[in-house]
Amino acid sequence: MYNDPRSHGLWEMTAPPPPETSPLQGNVTVDVVIVGGGYTGLSAALHLAERGTRVILLEAKQFGFGGAGRNVGLINGGMWTMPKELPAVLGPVYGERLLDLLGGAPLVVRELIQKYAIDCQLQTHGTLHCAVGKSGLEEIEERCRQWSARGAPVKILDAEETARRVGTRAYAGALHDSRAGTLQPLAYARGLARAAQNAGAQLHTESPVLSTERQAGNWIVKTAKGSVTAQWIIVASEAYSTGPWEVVRQEQVYLPYFNFATKPLNKAVLNTILPGKEGCWDTREILSSFRLDKEGRLVFGSVGALRNTGLAVHRAWAIRSLQKLFPQIGKVEFDAEWYGKIGMTDNALPRFHKFAPNVVGFSGYNGRGIAPGTIFGKTIANHVSGDITEDDMPLPLTEAKEQKLRSIKELYYEAGAQIAHIAGARF
């Protein structure tokens, strides 16, 4: 994308084409204008258009340009934090609402894919959170206890069962979550865009918002070649935000994350690696993730940026790690390599902001964009339609503020990942 093969890698190589769009030109009047063409914005556009709401979406680049088109493609329920931590941080009301909403979010993703026949390589066999050592096993056992207490379909697999399902004896066990799964993330974003457009939403790419102004109770949102007059603005630009809502980016620290995709593995090897097609990630502080795509490529990722010295460091580490985890692969060869930026809030939880009257948005997905983005898009569509008040939202209303020492933290994450990966694979 934009002549950068390391921006979207395998996903751009294998995704169906996006729907035809063009930059906004001229002046348009609608009910709602959405800024951002990732999962949240596209989901909101789709759910509003289904209601018959006049809605227009403005994307600065292309659908899925940000995190939506660069990630691993795991459809997870909940957040990185333990379930009990949400009520502890957000209070019992919002904490319980958020857990209920996010716990069922993967099923909403599945329903949309089925309803609109979205071609995105959906796999519904769950995910495996793989335990590294005794401490990792204790972590997933506690996570399992907390989700099981809420009735979630999760279970602990012992080391033998984990080895059978994953194809390596590197792990002490795994937490299987049958709500979860995998998909082709850029294909899913493009599929949501096509569904929203078919439902009546107006979609415009290459249309960055330059400014806004309040006039006679409405908002006027201006781009280089046009403007939109609307009652509501939904801000869905997330961690790649620029322009009027750059504070959304500033309240998050960028955590770089890369992926390498092997060449398609032969059938004999595929019979031994993830035969159930689950998506995986481990319990290390600098974690690794892996899953298969439709053609049998093993997609393997970790923290780090594929630029400058990081490119050679992380590529060499990925090769060493795959050789240790899955020696049955033999020589490791890659078809694609890419990386993106995960927006991390200071408490690893998402945010709900009201930037001005009738200007609202969710942000801060902390590496859990697919299911939360989809369900938050639906939720915010319900809010601007009048079905959900601010008091009924799954998150409290908070002010967007720049995170302290943001630049220093970002340098630390990028450099720290290189140092850790130079030290070698520790499986």
Coordinates of C-alpha atoms in Angstrom, one line a residue:
M1 CA 0.0 0.0 0.0
Y2 CA 1.5 3.3 -1.1
N3 CA 4.5 1.5 -2.5
D4 CA 5.4 0.1 0.9
P5 CA 5.4 -3.7 0.9
R6 CA 6.1 -3.7 4.7
S7 CA 2.9 -1.8 5.6
H8 CA 0.3 -4.5 5.0
G9 CA 2.4 -7.4 3.6
L10 CA 0.5 -10.7 3.2
W11 CA -2.9 -9.2 3.9
E12 CA -2.7 -6.9 0.9
M13 CA -1.3 -9.7 -1.2
T14 CA -4.3 -11.9 -0.5
A15 CA -7.3 -9.6 0.3
P16 CA -10.1 -9.2 -2.2
P17 CA -10.2 -5.7 -3.7
P18 CA -12.0 -2.9 -1.8
P19 CA -15.2 -1.3 -3.1
E20 CA -14.8 1.5 -5.5
T21 CA -14.6 4.9 -3.8
S22 CA -13.3 8.4 -4.5
P23 CA -12.2 11.5 -2.6
L24 CA -15.0 13.7 -1.3
Q25 CA -15.8 16.5 -3.6
G26 CA -18.4 19.2 -3.1
N27 CA -20.7 19.9 -0.2
V28 CA -22.9 17.1 1.3
T29 CA -25.5 17.1 4.1
V30 CA -26.2 14.0 6.1
D31 CA -27.2 12.9 9.6
V32 CA -23.8 11.5 10.7
V33 CA -20.3 11.8 9.5
I34 CA -17.7 9.2 10.5
V35 CA -14.0 10.0 10.5
G36 CA -11.9 6.8 10.0
G37 CA -12.2 3.7 7.9
G38 CA -11.1 1.0 10.3
Y39 CA -13.3 -1.6 12.1
T40 CA -15.0 0.9 14.3
G41 CA -15.8 3.4 11.6
L42 CA -16.9 0.8 9.1
S43 CA -19.0 -1.0 11.6
A44 CA -20.7 2.2 12.7
A45 CA -21.4 3.1 9.1
L46 CA -22.9 -0.3 8.4
H47 CA -25.1 -0.3 11.4
L48 CA -26.3 3.3 10.8
A49 CA -27.0 2.6 7.1
E50 CA -29.0 -0.5 8.1
R51 CA -31.3 1.9 10.1
G52 CA -31.7 4.2 7.1
T53 CA -29.6 6.9 8.6
R54 CA -27.9 9.2 6.2
V55 CA -24.2 8.5 6.9
I56 CA -21.0 9.4 5.2
L57 CA -17.5 8.0 6.1
L58 CA -14.3 9.9 5.4
E59 CA -11.0 7.9 5.4
A60 CA -7.7 9.8 5.1
K61 CA -6.0 6.9 3.2
Q62 CA -7.6 3.5 2.4
F63 CA -9.9 1.2 4.3
G64 CA -7.8 -0.7 6.8
F65 CA -4.8 1.5 6.4
G66 CA -4.1 1.6 10.1
G67 CA -4.1 -1.2 12.6
A68 CA -7.1 -2.9 10.9
G69 CA -5.0 -3.9 7.9
R70 CA -1.7 -4.7 9.6
N71 CA -2.5 -7.0 12.6
V72 CA -2.2 -10.7 13.2
G73 CA -5.9 -11.4 12.7
L74 CA -6.9 -12.9 16.0
I75 CA -10.6 -12.4 17.0
N76 CA -10.3 -12.3 20.8
G77 CA -12.9 -11.7 23.5
G78 CA -12.1 -9.3 26.3
M79 CA -8.9 -7.3 26.7
W80 CA -5.3 -8.0 27.7
T81 CA -6.1 -7.4 31.3
M82 CA -7.6 -10.1 33.5
P83 CA -11.4 -10.0 33.7
K84 CA -11.5 -9.0 37.4
E85 CA -9.3 -5.9 36.7
L86 CA -12.0 -4.2 34.6
P87 CA -14.5 -3.7 37.5
A88 CA -11.5 -2.8 39.7
V89 CA -10.4 0.0 37.4
L90 CA -13.8 1.1 35.9
G91 CA -16.1 0.4 38.8
P92 CA -18.6 -2.4 39.1
V93 CA -21.2 -0.9 36.6
Y94 CA -18.9 0.0 33.7
G95 CA -16.6 -2.9 34.4
E96 CA -19.4 -5.5 34.1
R97 CA -20.9 -3.8 31.1
L98 CA -17.6 -3.8 29.2
L99 CA -16.9 -7.5 30.1
D100 CA -20.4 -8.5 28.9
L101 CA -20.0 -6.6 25.7
L102 CA -16.5 -7.7 24.8
G103 CA -17.1 -11.3 25.9
G104 CA -19.7 -11.6 23.1
A105 CA -17.9 -9.5 20.6
P106 CA -16.3 -12.4 18.6
L107 CA -19.8 -13.8 18.0
V108 CA -20.9 -10.4 16.5
V109 CA -17.9 -10.5 14.1
R110 CA -18.9 -14.0 13.0
E111 CA -22.6 -13.0 12.5
L112 CA -21.6 -10.0 10.3
I113 CA -19.3 -12.1 8.2
Q114 CA -22.0 -14.7 7.7
K115 CA -24.8 -12.2 7.1
Y116 CA -22.8 -10.2 4.4
A117 CA -20.9 -13.2 3.0
I118 CA -17.6 -11.4 3.7
D119 CA -14.7 -13.3 2.2
C120 CA -12.0 -13.0 4.9
Q121 CA -10.7 -16.6 5.6
L122 CA -12.7 -16.9 8.8
Q123 CA -11.7 -19.7 11.2
T124 CA -13.9 -20.4 14.2
H125 CA -11.8 -23.0 16.0
G126 CA -10.8 -20.7 18.8
T127 CA -7.5 -19.4 20.1
L128 CA -4.7 -20.9 22.3
H129 CA -3.0 -18.7 24.8
C130 CA 0.2 -20.7 25.3
A131 CA 1.9 -20.9 28.7
V132 CA 5.7 -20.4 28.9
G133 CA 6.9 -22.2 32.0
K134 CA 5.3 -22.4 35.5
S135 CA 4.5 -18.7 35.8
G136 CA 2.9 -18.7 32.3
L137 CA 0.8 -21.7 33.3
E138 CA -0.3 -20.0 36.5
E139 CA -1.3 -16.9 34.5
I140 CA -3.6 -18.8 32.1
E141 CA -5.1 -20.9 34.9
E142 CA -6.1 -17.7 36.7
R143 CA -7.4 -16.2 33.5
C144 CA -9.4 -19.4 32.9
R145 CA -10.9 -19.3 36.4
Q146 CA -12.0 -15.7 36.0
W147 CA -13.6 -16.2 32.6
S148 CA -15.2 -19.6 33.6
A149 CA -16.8 -17.8 36.5
R150 CA -18.6 -15.6 34.0
G151 CA -19.7 -18.6 32.0
A152 CA -17.2 -18.2 29.1
P153 CA -16.4 -21.4 27.1
V154 CA -12.8 -21.6 28.0
K155 CA -10.6 -24.5 29.2
I156 CA -7.0 -25.4 30.1
L157 CA -5.2 -27.8 28.0
D158 CA -2.3 -29.8 29.5
A159 CA 1.2 -29.9 28.0
E160 CA 0.5 -33.0 26.0
E161 CA -2.7 -31.7 24.5
T162 CA -1.1 -28.4 23.8
A163 CA 1.8 -30.1 22.0
R164 CA -0.7 -32.1 19.8
R165 CA -2.7 -29.0 18.9
V166 CA 0.3 -26.6 18.4
G167 CA 3.0 -28.9 17.0
T168 CA 5.7 -28.1 19.5
R169 CA 6.6 -29.1 23.1
A170 CA 7.7 -25.5 24.0
Y171 CA 4.6 -24.8 26.2
A172 CA 3.5 -26.0 29.6
G173 CA -0.2 -25.7 28.6
A174 CA -2.6 -23.5 26.9
L175 CA -5.9 -21.7 27.5
H176 CA -8.4 -22.6 24.7
D177 CA -11.1 -20.0 24.1
S178 CA -13.8 -21.3 21.7
R179 CA -15.4 -17.9 21.3
A180 CA -12.3 -16.7 19.4
G181 CA -10.8 -17.4 16.0
T182 CA -8.8 -15.9 13.2
L183 CA -9.5 -14.0 9.9
Q184 CA -7.8 -12.1 7.2
P185 CA -7.9 -8.6 8.8
L186 CA -7.6 -6.4 5.7
A187 CA -10.2 -8.6 3.9
Y188 CA -12.6 -8.2 6.8
A189 CA -12.2 -4.4 6.8
R190 CA -12.8 -4.3 3.0
G191 CA -15.8 -6.6 3.4
L192 CA -17.3 -4.3 6.0
A193 CA -16.8 -1.4 3.7
R194 CA -18.5 -3.1 0.8
A195 CA -21.4 -4.1 3.1
A196 CA -21.8 -0.5 4.4
Q197 CA -21.7 0.9 0.9
N198 CA -24.4 -1.6 -0.3
A199 CA -26.5 -0.7 2.7
G200 CA -26.5 3.0 1.6
A201 CA -23.5 4.5 3.4
Q202 CA -21.4 7.0 1.4
L203 CA -17.8 6.1 1.6
H204 CA -14.9 8.4 0.6
T205 CA -11.2 7.5 0.7
E206 CA -8.2 9.8 0.3
S207 CA -10.3 12.4 2.2
P208 CA -8.4 13.5 5.4
V209 CA -10.4 15.9 7.6
L210 CA -8.7 19.3 7.8
S211 CA -11.0 21.2 10.1
T212 CA -14.4 21.4 11.7
E213 CA -16.7 24.2 12.8
R214 CA -20.0 24.5 14.6
Q215 CA -22.8 26.3 12.7
A216 CA -26.5 26.6 13.5
G217 CA -26.5 23.4 15.6
N218 CA -24.7 21.3 13.0
W219 CA -21.1 20.4 12.3
I220 CA -19.3 21.3 9.1
V221 CA -16.4 18.9 8.5
K222 CA -14.0 20.1 5.8
T223 CA -11.6 18.2 3.5
A224 CA -9.4 19.5 0.7
K225 CA -12.1 19.4 -1.9
G226 CA -15.4 19.2 0.0
S227 CA -17.3 19.5 3.2
V228 CA -20.0 17.5 5.1
T229 CA -22.7 19.1 7.2
A230 CA -24.0 16.7 9.9
Q231 CA -25.7 16.6 13.3
W232 CA -23.2 14.1 14.6
I233 CA -19.5 13.3 14.2
I234 CA -18.1 9.9 15.1
V235 CA -14.4 9.9 15.6
A236 CA -13.0 6.5 14.6
S237 CA -9.4 7.3 13.6
E238 CA -7.9 5.5 16.6
A239 CA -4.1 5.4 17.1
Y240 CA -3.3 6.6 13.6
S241 CA -5.2 9.9 14.2
T242 CA -4.0 13.2 12.7
G243 CA -5.7 16.5 12.2
P244 CA -8.5 17.8 14.5
W245 CA -8.4 14.7 16.7
E246 CA -4.7 14.0 17.0
V247 CA -5.1 13.9 20.8
V248 CA -6.5 10.3 20.3
R249 CA -3.1 9.3 19.0
Q250 CA -1.3 11.4 21.7
E251 CA -3.1 9.6 24.6
Q252 CA -1.7 6.3 23.3
V253 CA 1.9 5.0 23.2
Y254 CA 2.9 3.2 20.0
L255 CA 4.0 -0.4 20.5
P256 CA 5.4 -1.6 17.2
Y257 CA 4.5 -5.2 16.1
F258 CA 5.8 -7.1 13.1
N259 CA 4.7 -10.3 11.3
F260 CA 6.5 -12.6 8.9
A261 CA 4.6 -15.1 6.7
T262 CA 6.4 -18.2 5.6
K263 CA 5.9 -19.7 2.2
P264 CA 3.0 -22.2 2.1
L265 CA 4.0 -25.3 4.1
N266 CA 3.6 -28.7 2.6
K267 CA 0.7 -31.0 3.6
A268 CA 2.9 -33.3 5.8
V269 CA 4.1 -30.3 7.8
L270 CA 0.6 -28.8 8.0
N271 CA -0.6 -32.0 9.5
T272 CA 1.7 -31.4 12.5
I273 CA 1.4 -27.6 13.0
L274 CA -2.0 -26.2 14.2
P275 CA -4.0 -28.9 12.6
G276 CA -7.1 -27.3 14.2
K277 CA -6.3 -23.9 12.7
E278 CA -6.4 -22.1 16.0
G279 CA -4.7 -18.7 16.5
C280 CA -1.9 -18.6 19.1
W281 CA 0.0 -16.2 21.3
D282 CA 2.2 -16.8 24.4
T283 CA 2.6 -15.4 27.9
R284 CA 6.0 -13.9 27.5
E285 CA 6.4 -10.2 28.3
I286 CA 7.7 -9.7 24.8
L287 CA 5.2 -12.1 23.3
S288 CA 5.1 -14.1 20.1
S289 CA 2.0 -14.9 18.0
F290 CA 1.4 -17.3 15.2
R291 CA -1.5 -18.7 13.1
L292 CA -2.0 -20.2 9.6
D293 CA -3.6 -18.5 6.6
K294 CA -5.8 -20.1 4.0
E295 CA -2.9 -21.2 1.8
G296 CA -0.9 -22.8 4.6
R297 CA 1.5 -20.0 5.4
L298 CA 2.6 -19.7 9.0
V299 CA 2.2 -16.1 10.2
F300 CA 4.6 -15.4 13.0
G301 CA 5.0 -12.1 14.9
S302 CA 6.3 -10.3 17.9
V303 CA 7.0 -6.8 19.2
G304 CA 9.3 -4.7 17.1
A305 CA 9.6 -2.5 14.0
L306 CA 10.9 -3.7 10.6
R307 CA 13.0 -0.6 9.9
N308 CA 16.6 0.5 10.3
T309 CA 18.5 -2.1 12.3
G310 CA 15.3 -3.7 13.4
L311 CA 14.6 -5.3 10.1
A312 CA 17.7 -7.6 10.1
V313 CA 17.4 -8.2 13.9
H314 CA 13.8 -9.3 13.9
R315 CA 14.0 -11.3 10.7
A316 CA 17.0 -13.3 12.1
W317 CA 15.2 -13.8 15.4
A318 CA 12.0 -15.0 13.6
I319 CA 14.0 -17.6 11.7
R320 CA 15.8 -18.9 14.8
S321 CA 12.5 -19.0 16.7
L322 CA 10.6 -20.9 14.1
Q323 CA 13.5 -23.4 13.7
K324 CA 13.4 -24.0 17.5
L325 CA 9.6 -24.1 17.7
F326 CA 8.9 -26.1 14.6
P327 CA 12.0 -27.9 13.3
Q328 CA 9.8 -29.9 11.0
I329 CA 9.5 -26.9 8.8
G330 CA 13.1 -27.3 7.7
K331 CA 14.6 -24.2 5.9
V332 CA 12.5 -21.1 6.9
E333 CA 11.6 -18.9 3.9
F334 CA 9.3 -15.9 4.0
D335 CA 6.7 -14.7 1.4
A336 CA 6.0 -11.5 3.2
E337 CA 7.0 -9.2 6.1
W338 CA 5.2 -6.2 7.6
Y339 CA 4.6 -4.3 10.7
G340 CA 2.3 -1.8 12.3
K341 CA 1.7 0.2 15.5
I342 CA -0.5 -0.8 18.4
G343 CA -1.9 2.0 20.4
M344 CA -1.5 1.4 24.2
T345 CA -3.4 3.4 26.8
D346 CA -1.9 3.9 30.3
N347 CA -4.2 1.3 31.9
A348 CA -4.5 -1.0 28.8
L349 CA -8.2 -0.3 28.6
P350 CA -10.2 1.5 25.9
R351 CA -11.7 5.0 26.1
F352 CA -15.0 6.7 25.3
H353 CA -14.6 10.4 24.6
K354 CA -17.0 13.3 23.9
F355 CA -14.8 15.9 22.2
A356 CA -17.6 18.5 21.8
P357 CA -21.4 18.4 21.6
N358 CA -22.4 15.5 19.3
V359 CA -18.8 14.6 18.7
V360 CA -18.0 11.2 20.2
G361 CA -15.6 8.2 19.7
F362 CA -14.1 5.1 21.1
S363 CA -10.3 4.5 21.1
G364 CA -7.5 2.7 22.8
Y365 CA -7.9 -1.0 21.8
N366 CA -4.5 -2.0 23.0
G367 CA -4.0 -4.7 20.3
R368 CA -7.5 -6.0 20.4
G369 CA -9.0 -4.2 17.5
I370 CA -11.1 -6.7 15.5
A371 CA -13.9 -7.7 18.0
P372 CA -13.8 -4.6 20.1
G373 CA -13.7 -2.3 17.1
T374 CA -16.7 -4.1 15.5
I375 CA -18.8 -4.1 18.7
F376 CA -17.9 -0.5 19.6
G377 CA -18.9 0.6 16.1
K378 CA -22.3 -0.9 16.6
T379 CA -22.6 0.5 20.1
I380 CA -21.8 4.1 19.0
A381 CA -24.2 3.8 16.1
N382 CA -26.9 2.9 18.7
H383 CA -25.8 5.9 20.7
V384 CA -26.1 8.5 18.0
S385 CA -29.4 7.0 17.0
G386 CA -30.7 7.6 20.5
D387 CA -31.0 4.0 21.7
I388 CA -28.2 4.3 24.2
T389 CA -27.5 7.4 26.4
E390 CA -24.1 8.4 27.6
D391 CA -25.0 6.9 31.0
D392 CA -25.8 3.5 29.3
M393 CA -22.5 3.2 27.5
P394 CA -20.0 0.4 28.3
L395 CA -17.3 2.9 29.3
P396 CA -17.4 6.1 31.4
L397 CA -17.0 9.4 29.6
T398 CA -13.4 10.6 29.9
E399 CA -11.3 13.4 28.6
A400 CA -8.6 12.7 26.0
K401 CA -5.3 13.7 27.4
E402 CA -1.7 13.2 26.1
Q403 CA 0.1 10.4 27.8
K404 CA 3.2 11.4 29.7
L405 CA 6.6 10.5 28.4
R406 CA 5.0 9.1 25.3
S407 CA 8.0 9.5 23.0
I408 CA 10.4 8.1 25.5
K409 CA 8.2 5.0 26.0
E410 CA 8.0 4.4 22.3
L411 CA 11.8 4.5 21.9
Y412 CA 12.1 2.1 24.8
Y413 CA 9.7 -0.4 23.3
E414 CA 11.3 -0.3 19.9
A415 CA 14.9 -0.5 21.2
G416 CA 14.0 -3.0 23.9
A417 CA 12.5 -5.4 21.4
Q418 CA 15.7 -5.3 19.4
I419 CA 17.8 -6.0 22.4
A420 CA 15.6 -8.9 23.5
H421 CA 15.6 -10.4 20.0
I422 CA 19.4 -10.0 19.6
A423 CA 19.7 -12.1 22.8
G424 CA 18.1 -15.0 20.9
A425 CA 14.9 -17.2 20.9
R426 CA 14.2 -18.6 24.3
F427 CA 11.9 -21.5 23.8

